[in-house]
XYZ file of C-alpha atoms in Angstrom:
391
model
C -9.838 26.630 35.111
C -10.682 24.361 32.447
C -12.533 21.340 33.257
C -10.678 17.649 33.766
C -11.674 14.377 32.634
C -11.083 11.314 33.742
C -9.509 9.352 31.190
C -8.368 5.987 31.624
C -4.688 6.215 31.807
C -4.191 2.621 30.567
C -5.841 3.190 27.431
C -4.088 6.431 26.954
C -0.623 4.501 27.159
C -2.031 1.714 25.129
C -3.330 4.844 22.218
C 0.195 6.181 22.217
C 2.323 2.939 22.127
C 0.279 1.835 19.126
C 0.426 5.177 17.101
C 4.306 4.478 17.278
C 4.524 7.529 19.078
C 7.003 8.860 21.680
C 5.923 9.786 25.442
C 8.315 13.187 24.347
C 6.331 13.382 20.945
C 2.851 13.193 22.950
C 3.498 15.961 25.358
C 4.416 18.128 22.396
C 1.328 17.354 20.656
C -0.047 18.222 23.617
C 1.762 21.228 24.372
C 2.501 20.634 28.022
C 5.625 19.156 29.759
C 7.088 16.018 29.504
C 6.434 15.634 33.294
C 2.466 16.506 33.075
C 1.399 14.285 30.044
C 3.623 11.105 32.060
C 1.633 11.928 35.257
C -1.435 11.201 32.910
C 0.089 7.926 31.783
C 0.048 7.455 35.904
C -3.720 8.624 36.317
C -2.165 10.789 38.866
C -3.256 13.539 37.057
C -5.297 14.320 34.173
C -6.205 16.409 30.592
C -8.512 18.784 30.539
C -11.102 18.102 27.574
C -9.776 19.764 24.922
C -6.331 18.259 25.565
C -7.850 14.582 25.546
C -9.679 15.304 22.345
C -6.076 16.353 20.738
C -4.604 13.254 21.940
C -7.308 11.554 20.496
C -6.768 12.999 17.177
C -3.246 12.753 17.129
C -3.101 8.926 18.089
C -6.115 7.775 15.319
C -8.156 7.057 18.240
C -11.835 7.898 18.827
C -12.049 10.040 21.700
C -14.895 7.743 23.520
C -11.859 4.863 23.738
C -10.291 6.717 26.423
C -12.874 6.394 28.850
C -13.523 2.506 28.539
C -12.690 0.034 31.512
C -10.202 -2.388 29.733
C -7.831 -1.951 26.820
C -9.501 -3.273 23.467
C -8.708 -5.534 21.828
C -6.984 -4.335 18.810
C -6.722 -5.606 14.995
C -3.462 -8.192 15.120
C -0.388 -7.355 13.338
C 0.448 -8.547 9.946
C 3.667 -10.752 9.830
C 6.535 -8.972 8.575
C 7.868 -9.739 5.595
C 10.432 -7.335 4.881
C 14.543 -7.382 4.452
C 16.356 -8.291 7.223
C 17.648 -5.216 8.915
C 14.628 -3.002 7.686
C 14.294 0.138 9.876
C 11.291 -0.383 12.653
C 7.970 0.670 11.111
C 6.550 4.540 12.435
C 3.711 6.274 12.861
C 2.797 6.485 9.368
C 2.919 2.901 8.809
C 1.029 2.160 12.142
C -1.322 4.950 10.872
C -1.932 3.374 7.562
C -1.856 -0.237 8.562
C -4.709 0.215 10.822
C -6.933 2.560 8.278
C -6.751 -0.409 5.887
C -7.678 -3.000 8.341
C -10.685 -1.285 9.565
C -11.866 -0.818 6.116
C -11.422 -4.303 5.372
C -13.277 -5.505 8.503
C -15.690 -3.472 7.908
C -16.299 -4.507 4.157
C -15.491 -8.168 4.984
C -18.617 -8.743 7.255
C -20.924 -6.558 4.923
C -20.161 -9.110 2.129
C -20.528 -12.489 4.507
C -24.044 -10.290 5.687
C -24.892 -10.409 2.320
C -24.106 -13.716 1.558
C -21.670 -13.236 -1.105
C -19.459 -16.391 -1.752
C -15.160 -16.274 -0.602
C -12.971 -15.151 -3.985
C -11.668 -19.077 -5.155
C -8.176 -17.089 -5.685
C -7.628 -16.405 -2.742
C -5.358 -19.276 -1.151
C -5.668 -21.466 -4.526
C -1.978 -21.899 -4.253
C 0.571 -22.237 -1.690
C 4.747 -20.939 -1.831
C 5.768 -25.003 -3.044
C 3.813 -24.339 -6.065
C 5.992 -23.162 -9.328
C 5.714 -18.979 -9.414
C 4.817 -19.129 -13.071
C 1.278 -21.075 -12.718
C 0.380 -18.885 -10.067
C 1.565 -15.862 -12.479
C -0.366 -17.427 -15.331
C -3.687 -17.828 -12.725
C -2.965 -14.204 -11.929
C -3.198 -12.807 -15.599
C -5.785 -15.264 -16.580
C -8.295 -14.471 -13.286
C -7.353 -10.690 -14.121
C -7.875 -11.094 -18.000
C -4.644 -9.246 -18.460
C -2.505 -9.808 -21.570
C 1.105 -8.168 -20.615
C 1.081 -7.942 -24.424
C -1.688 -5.377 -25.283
C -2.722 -3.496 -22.313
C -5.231 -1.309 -23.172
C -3.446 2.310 -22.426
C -0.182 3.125 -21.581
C -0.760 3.631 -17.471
C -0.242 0.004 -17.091
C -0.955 0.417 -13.553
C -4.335 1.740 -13.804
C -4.962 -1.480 -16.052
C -3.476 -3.619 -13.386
C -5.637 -2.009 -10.420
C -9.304 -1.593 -12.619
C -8.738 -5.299 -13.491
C -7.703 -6.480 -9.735
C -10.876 -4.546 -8.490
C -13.660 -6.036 -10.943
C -12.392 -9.270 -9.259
C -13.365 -7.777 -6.069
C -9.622 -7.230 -5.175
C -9.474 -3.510 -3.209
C -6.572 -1.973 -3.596
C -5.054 1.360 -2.015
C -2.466 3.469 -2.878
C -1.012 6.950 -1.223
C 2.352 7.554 0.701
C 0.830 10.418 2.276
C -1.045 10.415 5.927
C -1.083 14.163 6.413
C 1.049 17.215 5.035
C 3.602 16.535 8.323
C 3.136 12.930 7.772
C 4.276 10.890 4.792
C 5.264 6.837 3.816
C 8.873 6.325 2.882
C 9.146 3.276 0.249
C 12.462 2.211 1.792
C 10.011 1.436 5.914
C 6.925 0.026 3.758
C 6.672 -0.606 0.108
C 3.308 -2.238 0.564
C 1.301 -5.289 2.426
C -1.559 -7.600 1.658
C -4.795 -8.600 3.725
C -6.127 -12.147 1.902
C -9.564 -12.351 3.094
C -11.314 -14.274 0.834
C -14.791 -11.906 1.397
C -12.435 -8.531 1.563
C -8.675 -9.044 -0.062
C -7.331 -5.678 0.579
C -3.861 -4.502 -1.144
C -1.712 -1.783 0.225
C 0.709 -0.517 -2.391
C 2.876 2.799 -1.266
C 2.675 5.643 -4.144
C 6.111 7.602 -2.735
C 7.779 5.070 -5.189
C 7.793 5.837 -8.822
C 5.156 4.337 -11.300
C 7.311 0.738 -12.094
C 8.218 -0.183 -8.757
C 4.496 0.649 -7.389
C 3.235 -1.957 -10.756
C 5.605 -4.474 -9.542
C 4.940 -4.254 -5.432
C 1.205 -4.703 -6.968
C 1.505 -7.679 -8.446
C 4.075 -8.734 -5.643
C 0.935 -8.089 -3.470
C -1.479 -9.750 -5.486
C 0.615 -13.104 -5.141
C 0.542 -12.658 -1.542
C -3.277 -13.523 -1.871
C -2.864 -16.018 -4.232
C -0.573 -17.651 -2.020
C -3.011 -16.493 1.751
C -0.304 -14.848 2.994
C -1.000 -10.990 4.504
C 1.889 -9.146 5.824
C 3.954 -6.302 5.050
C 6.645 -5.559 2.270
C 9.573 -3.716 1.394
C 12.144 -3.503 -1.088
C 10.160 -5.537 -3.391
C 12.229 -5.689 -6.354
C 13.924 -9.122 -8.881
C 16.800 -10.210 -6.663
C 19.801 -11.362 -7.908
C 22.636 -10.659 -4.875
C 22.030 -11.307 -0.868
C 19.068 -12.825 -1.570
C 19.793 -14.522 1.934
C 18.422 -11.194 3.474
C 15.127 -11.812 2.002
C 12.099 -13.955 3.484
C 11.176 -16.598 1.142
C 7.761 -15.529 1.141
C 9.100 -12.344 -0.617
C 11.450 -13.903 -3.266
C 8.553 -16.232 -3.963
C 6.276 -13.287 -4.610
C 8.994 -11.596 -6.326
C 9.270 -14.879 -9.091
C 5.563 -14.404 -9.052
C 5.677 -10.821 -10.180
C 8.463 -11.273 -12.935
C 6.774 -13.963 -14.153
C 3.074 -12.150 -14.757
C 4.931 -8.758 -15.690
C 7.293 -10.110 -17.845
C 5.832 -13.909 -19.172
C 9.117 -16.275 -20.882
C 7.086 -16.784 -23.822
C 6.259 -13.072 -24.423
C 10.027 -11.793 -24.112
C 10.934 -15.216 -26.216
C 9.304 -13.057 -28.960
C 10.482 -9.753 -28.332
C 14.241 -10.429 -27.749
C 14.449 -12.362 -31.261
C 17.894 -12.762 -33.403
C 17.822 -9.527 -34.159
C 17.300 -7.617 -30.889
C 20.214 -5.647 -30.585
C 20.760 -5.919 -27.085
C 21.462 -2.148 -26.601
C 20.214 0.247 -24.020
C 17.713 2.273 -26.094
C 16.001 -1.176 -26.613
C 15.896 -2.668 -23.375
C 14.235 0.666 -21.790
C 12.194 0.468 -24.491
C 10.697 -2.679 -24.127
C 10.356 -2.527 -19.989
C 8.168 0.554 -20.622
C 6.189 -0.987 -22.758
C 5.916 -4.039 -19.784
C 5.384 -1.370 -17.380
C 8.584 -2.250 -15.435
C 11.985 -0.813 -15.089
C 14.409 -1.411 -16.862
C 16.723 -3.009 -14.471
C 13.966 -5.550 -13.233
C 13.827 -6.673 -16.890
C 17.734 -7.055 -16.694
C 17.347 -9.069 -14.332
C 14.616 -11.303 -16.097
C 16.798 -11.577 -18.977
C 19.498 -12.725 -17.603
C 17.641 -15.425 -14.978
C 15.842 -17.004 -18.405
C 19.468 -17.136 -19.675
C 18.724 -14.367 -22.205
C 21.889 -12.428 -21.337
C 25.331 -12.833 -20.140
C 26.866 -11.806 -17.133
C 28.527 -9.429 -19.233
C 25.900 -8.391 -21.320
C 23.483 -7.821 -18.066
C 27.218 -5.536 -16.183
C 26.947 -3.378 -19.157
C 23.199 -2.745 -19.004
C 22.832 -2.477 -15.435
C 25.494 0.577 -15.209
C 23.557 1.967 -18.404
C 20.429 1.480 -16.826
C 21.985 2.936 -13.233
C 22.260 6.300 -15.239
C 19.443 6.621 -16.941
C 17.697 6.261 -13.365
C 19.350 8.784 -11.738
C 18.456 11.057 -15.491
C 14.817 9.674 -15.261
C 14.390 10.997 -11.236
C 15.686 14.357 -12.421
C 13.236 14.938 -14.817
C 10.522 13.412 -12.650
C 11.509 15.878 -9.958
C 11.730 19.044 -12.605
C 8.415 17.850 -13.605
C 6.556 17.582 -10.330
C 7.783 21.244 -9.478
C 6.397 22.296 -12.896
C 3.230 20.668 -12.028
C 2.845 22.044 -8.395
C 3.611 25.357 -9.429
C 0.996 25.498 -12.765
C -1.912 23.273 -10.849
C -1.229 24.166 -7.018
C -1.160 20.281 -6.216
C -2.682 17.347 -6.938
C -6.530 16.595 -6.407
C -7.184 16.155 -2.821
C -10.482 14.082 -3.486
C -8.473 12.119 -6.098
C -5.796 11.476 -3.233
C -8.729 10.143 -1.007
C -9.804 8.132 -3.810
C -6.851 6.294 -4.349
C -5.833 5.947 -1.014
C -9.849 4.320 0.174
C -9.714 2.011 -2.952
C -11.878 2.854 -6.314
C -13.648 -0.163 -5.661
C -14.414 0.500 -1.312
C -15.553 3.970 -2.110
C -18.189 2.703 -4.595
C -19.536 0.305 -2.374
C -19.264 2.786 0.830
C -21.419 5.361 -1.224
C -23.812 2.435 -2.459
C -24.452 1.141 0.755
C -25.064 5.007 2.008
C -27.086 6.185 -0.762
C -28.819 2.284 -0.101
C -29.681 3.441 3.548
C -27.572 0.324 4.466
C -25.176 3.076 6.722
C -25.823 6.011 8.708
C -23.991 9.061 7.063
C -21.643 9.612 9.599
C -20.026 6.312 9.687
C -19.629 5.971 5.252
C -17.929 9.618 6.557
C -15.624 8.227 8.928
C -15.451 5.078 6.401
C -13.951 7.366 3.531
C -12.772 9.850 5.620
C -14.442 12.958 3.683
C -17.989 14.872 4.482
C -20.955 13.800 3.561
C -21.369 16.931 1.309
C -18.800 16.620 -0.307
C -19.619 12.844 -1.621
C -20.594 13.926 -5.267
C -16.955 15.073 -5.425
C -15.737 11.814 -4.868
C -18.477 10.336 -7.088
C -17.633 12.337 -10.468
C -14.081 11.143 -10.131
C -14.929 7.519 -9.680
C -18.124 7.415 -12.933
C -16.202 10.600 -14.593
């Protein structure tokens, strides 16, 4: 008979609860019955090794936790700053919530060990200040110009700029193949640290709405408010749903993405107003095209009618634009076999924390298992990660 261990059955409830995870959904994982696993929640009874190490896995837990004397103390949860109603977050979000903040704690005491100074941007302003100086602190503490980025993925601009500024920023909706982020739970949060500001910005969401939850993010710092997002988008209806945090940070994004005095220029006399011209211009901005519509018509740039007969143009060429992005993604799975996994890990550790992680390994600074567990990837296959980040 296999060999028990004595777990503590305190911490193993306390792993579960956490990981969002059912007591039904545990003894599958664990392939025994419902009745077993809860006698282990009891300490009446208890897993044999290999069935605690499973647990262990499946919860995000080290397997050593189960055998301490107390429950730990665990990181606290960011406020919630999503729509009223919003479904309750899941495992995924639990999953990813806590990945980030242990990466942030982790980088936020190496930089106060080394003595480096906070970020003055972080908390410079608070929600009673107007959304367009913090916008203009934003571009001008970034040295972005929303008029000439310099390539036409406006979000890689965006992110390479936030991190030189010592801003980290993650993005992935995906936790494992059976495990993925849905946009519509968590669109992104924010962690303002001033040693280790860490933004969270959910990739399941097509390439404008992930620029705008960025910058909706980035305000969040600005501003010293971390907590968790969803539906960020320009609000013009129910906006009574909606925290005033978020419709703060939503001004705040409009007003960087799309500055008054840049679309003074571009919508001149002799802008025509039609559909072909409004898509372009929010592509060259980076944003849709109905969060420009509804820029336009808050500066007083449209009518109400002008802004009903672009938004139903602008409905369609949505629902034309996710066909083709769906047609194209098949195309690209079949002819490549998927995307880079290393290039996932990348972008889901932060450009900027993997550089440092591998610099403080290849410094001696860390032992080579824990920059593993940091980025989540073996030490041999670091120079993987390393040609994508200097390649």
């Amino acid at each position: 008979m296999a060999e028990k261990v004595k777990i503590n059955p305190s911490i193993l409830q306390w792993a579960r609860k956490t990981a969002k995870i059912t007591e039904e959904q545990a003894a599958a994982k664990a392939g025994v019955s419902l009745e077993r696993y809860q006698a282990w929640e009891r300490g009446d009874d208890f897993p044999t090794i290999s069935k605690a190490q499973k647990l262990a896995h499946d919860f995000r837990r080290p397997f050593a936790l189960f055998f301490l004397p107390d429950v730990p103390r665990d990181f606290q949860p960011l406020q919630d700053f999503r729509r009223l109603g919003s479904v309750e977050l899941g495992t995924g979000s639990a999953f990813i919530i806590r990945e980030i903040q242990q990466k942030q704690a982790w980088i936020s005491e190496l930089n106060q060990e080394n003595g480096e100074k906070p970020l003055p941007f972080v908390g410079k302003f608070s929600s009673k200040d107007k959304p367009e100086e913090v916008a203009v602190d934003i571009l001008h503490t970034l040295q972005i110009d929303p008029s000439n980025y310099s390539s036409s993925n406006v979000i890689k601009d965006w992110i390479s700029a936030a991190e030189r500024q010592g801003i980290f920023v993650s993005r992935t909706s995906f936790i494992h193949s059976k495990l993925t982020l849905g946009s519509n739970e968590l669109q992104g949060f924010a962690i303002a640290d001033p040693f280790a500001p860490f933004v969270f910005v959910n990739s399941d969401d097509w390439a404008a709405p992930q620029l705008f939850t960025l910058v909706h993010e980035l305000a969040h710092l600005w501003i010293a408010k971390s907590g968790i997002s969803n539906e960020v988008e320009p609000v013009t209806p129910d906006r009574a749903k909606f925290h005033p945090v978020e419709l703060f940070c939503n001004e705040v994004a409009a007003s960087a993405l799309m500055p008054m005095d840049l679309l003074h220029r571009e919508v001149s006399a002799d802008f025509s107003y039609r559909y072909e011209d409004v898509f372009s211009l929010a592509r060259r901005l980076g944003v849709s095209a109905y969060a420009l519509l509804v820029r336009l018509y808050k500066l007083g740039m449209l009518t109400l009618s002008q802004y009903g007969i672009l938004k139903e143009q602008a409905d369609l060429g949505f629902q034309q634009f996710l066909l083709k992005e769906e047609q194209r993604k098949a195309k690209q799975k079949d002819s490549e076999g998927g995307p880079n996994p290393y290039l996932i890990k990348l972008n889901k550790n932060s450009r900027l924390f993997t550089q440092t992680v591998l610099d403080a390994f290849r410094g001696g600074v860390i032992e080579p298992t824990q920059a593993s567990y940091l980025l989540n990837v073996q030490v041999n296959k670091f120079p993987k990660l390393e040609s994508l980040i200097y390649g």
